[in-house]
């Protein structure tokens, strides 16, 4: 055998050994790519979950008092601004109508004249000059003039605008010097405690229960509240409900509040949030196979209560999950 033939034979015998070594290394790498599940294994099951709805509401007060003008005229003075605190009956403005003052002065003159006529007639009646019928006629005219005078002064005095309730002025938009009409609102005053008022479709409102706990969120502030009243009337298919909040005292009246309230239960898959992770806008879970190997699968989720999420798609009953954060 020549030296070249011997070298070729050695190379041919060495090739299978190298290929076998490479194949074994690849198999070991494949096994290492599928880690085993470690931690609390969760079996997915469909069950009842709270049907939580997020509904926009408004922070307001239980009652609003309107300070209105009882007569027409010029608003000569306005003593309050938005944010001022007033007490019930406090004078907050004056409306003046000169015609009413002129009428009151005219009725005053008529009443004075009628009183003088009555006194003169009574004196002559006492002397036997006038008959009793003449005295009764003068007395009736005097009483009528006094009544007209009192009514005129009462009407002129209705220009004083008073606070309808104790509270805080939240609206006073009419400046002094403006002409106002009878019944026009001069200022709006809060009355009663703060509430969160919401409207719901009548089908959903049937699930509301007095005393039910509701989660609230407004302007970055999280709070809770309880359903304190559900109004019995339905307006255009909507039902109004009031929630008594705890922790929203620093907010301004009229701010929007997002309420999260349970409207019953429905069937769905609920898992703890620790079993779900989010990367690049996609949610993933660690699915455990029968041989306890773990693989990540994408799922579609919806938030529930901050500690759990609902699986909308990607899993079925009987699937097992491993939590994130456990040793791998």
Short mmCIF file of C-alpha atoms in Angstrom, two decimals:
data_model
loop_
_atom_site.label_atom_id
_atom_site.label_comp_id
_atom_site.label_asym_id
_atom_site.label_seq_id
_atom_site.Cartn_x
_atom_site.Cartn_y
_atom_site.Cartn_z
CA UNK A 1 0.00 0.00 0.00
CA UNK A 2 1.34 3.36 -0.96
CA UNK A 3 1.63 6.24 1.47
CA UNK A 4 -1.12 8.25 -0.32
CA UNK A 5 -3.60 5.34 -0.12
CA UNK A 6 -2.99 4.91 3.61
CA UNK A 7 -3.67 8.62 4.24
CA UNK A 8 -6.95 8.48 2.31
CA UNK A 9 -8.11 5.45 4.33
CA UNK A 10 -7.44 7.25 7.62
CA UNK A 11 -9.54 10.26 6.52
CA UNK A 12 -12.51 8.09 5.52
CA UNK A 13 -12.50 6.34 8.91
CA UNK A 14 -12.41 9.70 10.79
CA UNK A 15 -15.47 11.27 9.04
CA UNK A 16 -18.30 9.25 10.75
CA UNK A 17 -16.83 9.90 14.14
CA UNK A 18 -16.91 13.71 13.60
CA UNK A 19 -20.47 13.59 12.23
CA UNK A 20 -21.63 11.56 15.21
CA UNK A 21 -20.09 14.04 17.61
CA UNK A 22 -21.80 16.97 15.84
CA UNK A 23 -25.16 15.18 15.88
CA UNK A 24 -24.93 14.48 19.60
CA UNK A 25 -24.06 18.12 20.30
CA UNK A 26 -27.10 19.33 18.29
CA UNK A 27 -29.45 17.03 20.20
CA UNK A 28 -28.17 18.31 23.52
CA UNK A 29 -28.69 21.93 22.36
CA UNK A 30 -32.29 21.14 21.34
CA UNK A 31 -33.11 19.71 24.74
CA UNK A 32 -31.65 22.75 26.50
CA UNK A 33 -33.85 25.10 24.40
CA UNK A 34 -37.05 23.75 26.06
CA UNK A 35 -36.78 24.43 29.83
CA UNK A 36 -38.77 22.48 32.34
CA UNK A 37 -41.62 24.15 34.24
CA UNK A 38 -40.79 25.16 37.80
CA UNK A 39 -43.27 26.91 40.13
CA UNK A 40 -47.00 26.78 40.78
CA UNK A 41 -48.61 25.14 37.79
CA UNK A 42 -52.06 26.56 36.96
CA UNK A 43 -54.70 24.57 35.12
CA UNK A 44 -56.94 26.77 32.98
CA UNK A 45 -60.68 26.38 33.62
CA UNK A 46 -63.68 28.38 32.41
CA UNK A 47 -65.66 29.84 35.31
CA UNK A 48 -67.79 32.77 36.41
CA UNK A 49 -66.13 36.16 36.47
CA UNK A 50 -67.49 39.58 37.36
CA UNK A 51 -68.79 41.50 34.37
CA UNK A 52 -66.99 44.77 35.13
CA UNK A 53 -67.90 47.82 33.05
CA UNK A 54 -66.04 51.12 32.93
CA UNK A 55 -68.55 53.96 32.75
CA UNK A 56 -67.90 57.70 32.68
CA UNK A 57 -69.63 59.74 35.38
CA UNK A 58 -69.54 63.28 36.80
CA UNK A 59 -68.60 64.55 40.25
CA UNK A 60 -71.40 66.77 41.52
CA UNK A 61 -73.50 67.34 44.64
CA UNK A 62 -76.77 65.75 45.62
CA UNK A 63 -78.71 69.01 45.16
CA UNK A 64 -78.05 72.29 43.38
CA UNK A 65 -79.65 75.48 44.67
CA UNK A 66 -80.44 78.19 42.14
CA UNK A 67 -80.57 81.78 43.36
CA UNK A 68 -83.00 83.34 40.87
CA UNK A 69 -84.30 86.84 40.23
CA UNK A 70 -87.95 87.09 41.23
CA UNK A 71 -88.48 90.33 39.32
CA UNK A 72 -87.07 91.78 36.14
CA UNK A 73 -84.73 94.73 36.19
CA UNK A 74 -81.09 95.67 36.56
CA UNK A 75 -78.73 93.63 38.76
CA UNK A 76 -77.27 96.59 40.63
CA UNK A 77 -75.08 94.55 43.02
CA UNK A 78 -73.62 91.03 43.12
CA UNK A 79 -71.84 90.16 46.34
CA UNK A 80 -70.41 86.70 45.56
CA UNK A 81 -68.01 85.04 43.15
CA UNK A 82 -67.33 81.42 42.19
CA UNK A 83 -65.82 79.57 45.13
CA UNK A 84 -67.33 81.75 47.87
CA UNK A 85 -69.08 80.02 50.76
CA UNK A 86 -72.58 81.29 51.60
CA UNK A 87 -75.23 80.52 54.20
CA UNK A 88 -78.93 80.01 53.58
CA UNK A 89 -80.76 83.35 53.34
CA UNK A 90 -77.62 85.42 52.80
CA UNK A 91 -78.09 88.39 50.44
CA UNK A 92 -76.00 87.75 47.34
CA UNK A 93 -77.40 90.40 45.01
CA UNK A 94 -80.02 93.10 44.41
CA UNK A 95 -82.24 93.57 41.35
CA UNK A 96 -83.88 96.96 40.98
CA UNK A 97 -86.78 98.07 38.78
CA UNK A 98 -87.54 101.80 39.07
CA UNK A 99 -91.08 101.31 37.78
CA UNK A 100 -91.92 99.20 40.82
CA UNK A 101 -90.58 101.89 43.12
CA UNK A 102 -92.72 104.50 41.35
CA UNK A 103 -95.78 102.29 41.66
CA UNK A 104 -95.12 101.78 45.36
CA UNK A 105 -94.83 105.55 45.86
CA UNK A 106 -98.11 106.09 44.00
CA UNK A 107 -99.94 103.51 46.11
CA UNK A 108 -98.45 105.10 49.20
CA UNK A 109 -100.02 108.43 48.24
CA UNK A 110 -103.39 106.77 47.56
CA UNK A 111 -103.28 105.02 50.93
CA UNK A 112 -102.51 108.30 52.73
CA UNK A 113 -105.43 110.00 51.00
CA UNK A 114 -107.78 107.12 51.77
CA UNK A 115 -106.75 107.19 55.43
CA UNK A 116 -107.48 110.92 55.63
CA UNK A 117 -110.91 110.44 54.01
CA UNK A 118 -111.71 107.63 56.42
CA UNK A 119 -110.74 109.70 59.47
CA UNK A 120 -112.81 112.69 58.30
CA UNK A 121 -115.82 110.50 57.51
CA UNK A 122 -115.61 108.77 60.87
CA UNK A 123 -115.52 112.13 62.66
CA UNK A 124 -118.64 113.31 60.85
CA UNK A 125 -120.32 109.96 61.47
CA UNK A 126 -119.65 110.29 65.19
CA UNK A 127 -121.40 113.69 65.10
CA UNK A 128 -124.38 112.16 63.35
CA UNK A 129 -123.81 113.95 60.06
CA UNK A 130 -122.94 110.93 57.86
CA UNK A 131 -124.82 107.69 57.71
CA UNK A 132 -123.17 104.40 58.62
CA UNK A 133 -123.14 103.34 54.96
CA UNK A 134 -120.91 106.32 54.13
CA UNK A 135 -118.52 105.33 56.91
CA UNK A 136 -118.36 101.70 55.71
CA UNK A 137 -117.62 102.88 52.17
CA UNK A 138 -114.71 105.05 53.34
CA UNK A 139 -113.37 102.22 55.50
CA UNK A 140 -113.43 99.78 52.59
CA UNK A 141 -111.54 102.23 50.37
CA UNK A 142 -108.95 102.75 53.08
CA UNK A 143 -108.38 99.00 53.57
CA UNK A 144 -108.08 98.47 49.80
CA UNK A 145 -105.52 101.27 49.50
CA UNK A 146 -103.46 99.81 52.35
CA UNK A 147 -103.50 96.38 50.72
CA UNK A 148 -102.38 97.78 47.39
CA UNK A 149 -99.61 99.74 49.11
CA UNK A 150 -98.36 96.61 50.92
CA UNK A 151 -98.42 94.59 47.68
CA UNK A 152 -96.49 97.29 45.82
CA UNK A 153 -93.80 97.47 48.48
CA UNK A 154 -93.61 93.67 48.68
CA UNK A 155 -93.14 93.43 44.91
CA UNK A 156 -90.47 96.14 44.93
CA UNK A 157 -88.70 94.35 47.77
CA UNK A 158 -88.46 91.10 45.83
CA UNK A 159 -85.41 92.47 44.09
CA UNK A 160 -83.26 91.12 46.94
CA UNK A 161 -81.63 87.83 45.82
CA UNK A 162 -80.82 85.42 48.66
CA UNK A 163 -78.86 82.17 48.82
CA UNK A 164 -81.30 79.22 48.66
CA UNK A 165 -79.05 76.93 50.74
CA UNK A 166 -75.77 76.84 52.62
CA UNK A 167 -72.86 75.76 50.46
CA UNK A 168 -70.33 76.94 47.91
CA UNK A 169 -71.03 79.12 44.90
CA UNK A 170 -70.03 77.21 41.77
CA UNK A 171 -71.52 79.53 39.17
CA UNK A 172 -72.11 83.31 39.17
CA UNK A 173 -71.77 84.35 35.55
CA UNK A 174 -74.00 87.45 35.39
CA UNK A 175 -72.04 90.64 36.11
CA UNK A 176 -73.47 93.56 38.04
CA UNK A 177 -75.23 96.07 35.79
CA UNK A 178 -76.82 93.42 33.58
CA UNK A 179 -80.52 93.35 32.80
CA UNK A 180 -82.16 90.19 34.13
CA UNK A 181 -85.57 88.62 33.62
CA UNK A 182 -87.89 87.13 36.24
CA UNK A 183 -86.82 83.56 37.04
CA UNK A 184 -83.29 84.01 35.63
CA UNK A 185 -80.53 82.29 37.62
CA UNK A 186 -78.12 84.69 39.28
CA UNK A 187 -75.91 82.10 41.04
CA UNK A 188 -75.76 78.34 41.59
CA UNK A 189 -75.01 77.07 45.07
CA UNK A 190 -74.08 73.53 46.05
CA UNK A 191 -76.35 71.82 48.54
CA UNK A 192 -75.71 68.45 50.12
CA UNK A 193 -72.74 66.05 50.07
CA UNK A 194 -70.62 65.24 47.04
CA UNK A 195 -71.71 62.38 44.82
CA UNK A 196 -70.65 60.74 41.57
CA UNK A 197 -73.62 60.67 39.20
CA UNK A 198 -73.71 58.25 36.28
CA UNK A 199 -76.23 57.07 33.69
CA UNK A 200 -76.61 53.50 32.49
CA UNK A 201 -78.80 51.74 29.92
CA UNK A 202 -81.83 50.29 31.65
CA UNK A 203 -80.74 46.69 30.93
CA UNK A 204 -77.43 47.19 32.76
CA UNK A 205 -78.93 49.25 35.55
CA UNK A 206 -81.03 46.29 36.67
CA UNK A 207 -77.85 44.75 38.10
CA UNK A 208 -77.09 47.72 40.37
CA UNK A 209 -77.55 47.05 44.09
CA UNK A 210 -77.68 49.65 46.88
CA UNK A 211 -74.48 49.49 48.91
CA UNK A 212 -72.51 47.95 46.04
CA UNK A 213 -68.81 48.86 46.07
CA UNK A 214 -67.51 50.73 43.02
CA UNK A 215 -63.94 51.58 42.00
CA UNK A 216 -63.40 55.21 40.99
CA UNK A 217 -60.62 56.97 39.10
CA UNK A 218 -60.40 60.68 38.37
CA UNK A 219 -57.45 62.82 37.32
CA UNK A 220 -54.98 60.14 38.40
CA UNK A 221 -56.63 59.66 41.81
CA UNK A 222 -57.97 56.21 42.68
CA UNK A 223 -60.82 55.90 45.17
CA UNK A 224 -63.81 53.78 46.06
CA UNK A 225 -67.50 54.48 46.55
CA UNK A 226 -70.83 52.84 47.24
CA UNK A 227 -74.06 52.99 45.26
CA UNK A 228 -76.30 55.18 47.43
CA UNK A 229 -79.31 55.73 45.19
CA UNK A 230 -80.81 54.38 41.98
CA UNK A 231 -83.50 56.69 40.64
CA UNK A 232 -86.72 54.87 39.76
CA UNK A 233 -87.53 56.82 36.60
CA UNK A 234 -86.16 55.92 33.14
CA UNK A 235 -85.34 58.83 30.84
CA UNK A 236 -84.82 57.97 27.17
CA UNK A 237 -83.73 54.43 28.04
CA UNK A 238 -81.22 55.62 30.67
CA UNK A 239 -81.22 55.16 34.45
CA UNK A 240 -79.48 57.63 36.78
CA UNK A 241 -77.59 56.38 39.83
CA UNK A 242 -75.65 58.18 42.58
CA UNK A 243 -72.41 56.91 44.13
CA UNK A 244 -71.12 58.25 47.45
CA UNK A 245 -67.32 58.54 47.03
CA UNK A 246 -64.52 58.32 49.58
CA UNK A 247 -61.33 60.14 48.70
CA UNK A 248 -62.42 62.66 46.05
CA UNK A 249 -62.68 65.75 48.27
CA UNK A 250 -59.83 67.54 46.48
CA UNK A 251 -61.42 67.34 43.03
CA UNK A 252 -63.39 70.14 41.43
CA UNK A 253 -67.09 69.77 40.93
CA UNK A 254 -67.92 68.78 37.38
CA UNK A 255 -64.80 66.64 36.84
CA UNK A 256 -65.18 63.42 34.92
CA UNK A 257 -64.88 60.23 36.96
CA UNK A 258 -64.36 56.74 35.51
CA UNK A 259 -66.33 54.13 37.44
CA UNK A 260 -65.64 50.40 37.37
CA UNK A 261 -68.68 48.53 38.58
CA UNK A 262 -69.80 44.91 38.44
CA UNK A 263 -72.98 44.30 36.44
CA UNK A 264 -73.35 40.60 37.17
CA UNK A 265 -71.32 37.54 36.19
CA UNK A 266 -70.47 35.76 32.95
CA UNK A 267 -68.44 32.77 31.80
CA UNK A 268 -64.76 33.32 31.00
CA UNK A 269 -61.17 32.31 31.70
CA UNK A 270 -59.53 34.23 34.54
CA UNK A 271 -55.85 33.90 35.46
CA UNK A 272 -53.60 35.84 37.85
CA UNK A 273 -51.61 38.65 36.26
CA UNK A 274 -48.34 36.94 37.29
CA UNK A 275 -48.94 34.30 34.61
CA UNK A 276 -49.00 36.89 31.81
CA UNK A 277 -46.24 39.11 30.45
CA UNK A 278 -46.30 41.83 27.82
CA UNK A 279 -43.59 42.43 25.24
CA UNK A 280 -43.81 44.89 22.36
CA UNK A 281 -47.55 45.25 22.83
CA UNK A 282 -48.28 41.50 22.79
CA UNK A 283 -49.31 39.36 25.77
CA UNK A 284 -47.69 35.96 26.34
CA UNK A 285 -48.20 33.01 28.71
CA UNK A 286 -45.89 30.10 29.50
CA UNK A 287 -47.73 26.98 28.30
CA UNK A 288 -46.63 23.71 29.95
CA UNK A 289 -46.71 20.53 27.83
CA UNK A 290 -47.40 17.00 29.04
CA UNK A 291 -43.67 16.35 29.58
CA UNK A 292 -43.40 19.58 31.64
CA UNK A 293 -41.63 21.50 28.93
CA UNK A 294 -42.44 25.22 28.64
CA UNK A 295 -43.18 27.24 25.53
CA UNK A 296 -44.48 30.78 25.21
CA UNK A 297 -47.70 31.37 23.28
CA UNK A 298 -49.42 34.70 22.52
CA UNK A 299 -52.84 35.40 24.03
CA UNK A 300 -55.42 38.18 23.96
CA UNK A 301 -56.31 39.57 27.39
CA UNK A 302 -58.55 42.11 29.09
CA UNK A 303 -57.90 43.66 32.53
CA UNK A 304 -60.24 42.75 35.38
CA UNK A 305 -59.35 43.96 38.88
CA UNK A 306 -55.64 44.82 38.68
CA UNK A 307 -54.58 41.43 40.03
CA UNK A 308 -56.21 39.19 37.42
CA UNK A 309 -56.79 39.26 33.69
CA UNK A 310 -59.31 37.60 31.43
CA UNK A 311 -58.05 35.41 28.59
CA UNK A 312 -60.09 36.25 25.52
CA UNK A 313 -58.31 33.93 23.09
CA UNK A 314 -55.24 31.69 22.88
CA UNK A 315 -56.08 29.17 25.65
CA UNK A 316 -58.65 26.46 26.29
CA UNK A 317 -59.85 24.47 29.27
CA UNK A 318 -57.24 22.01 30.49
CA UNK A 319 -54.17 24.01 29.42
CA UNK A 320 -51.55 24.35 32.12
CA UNK A 321 -49.48 27.47 32.74
CA UNK A 322 -46.31 28.30 34.60
CA UNK A 323 -45.88 31.69 36.24
CA UNK A 324 -43.33 34.27 35.19
CA UNK A 325 -40.56 35.00 37.61
CA UNK A 326 -40.11 31.35 38.68
CA UNK A 327 -36.73 29.65 38.21
CA UNK A 328 -36.27 28.11 34.77
#
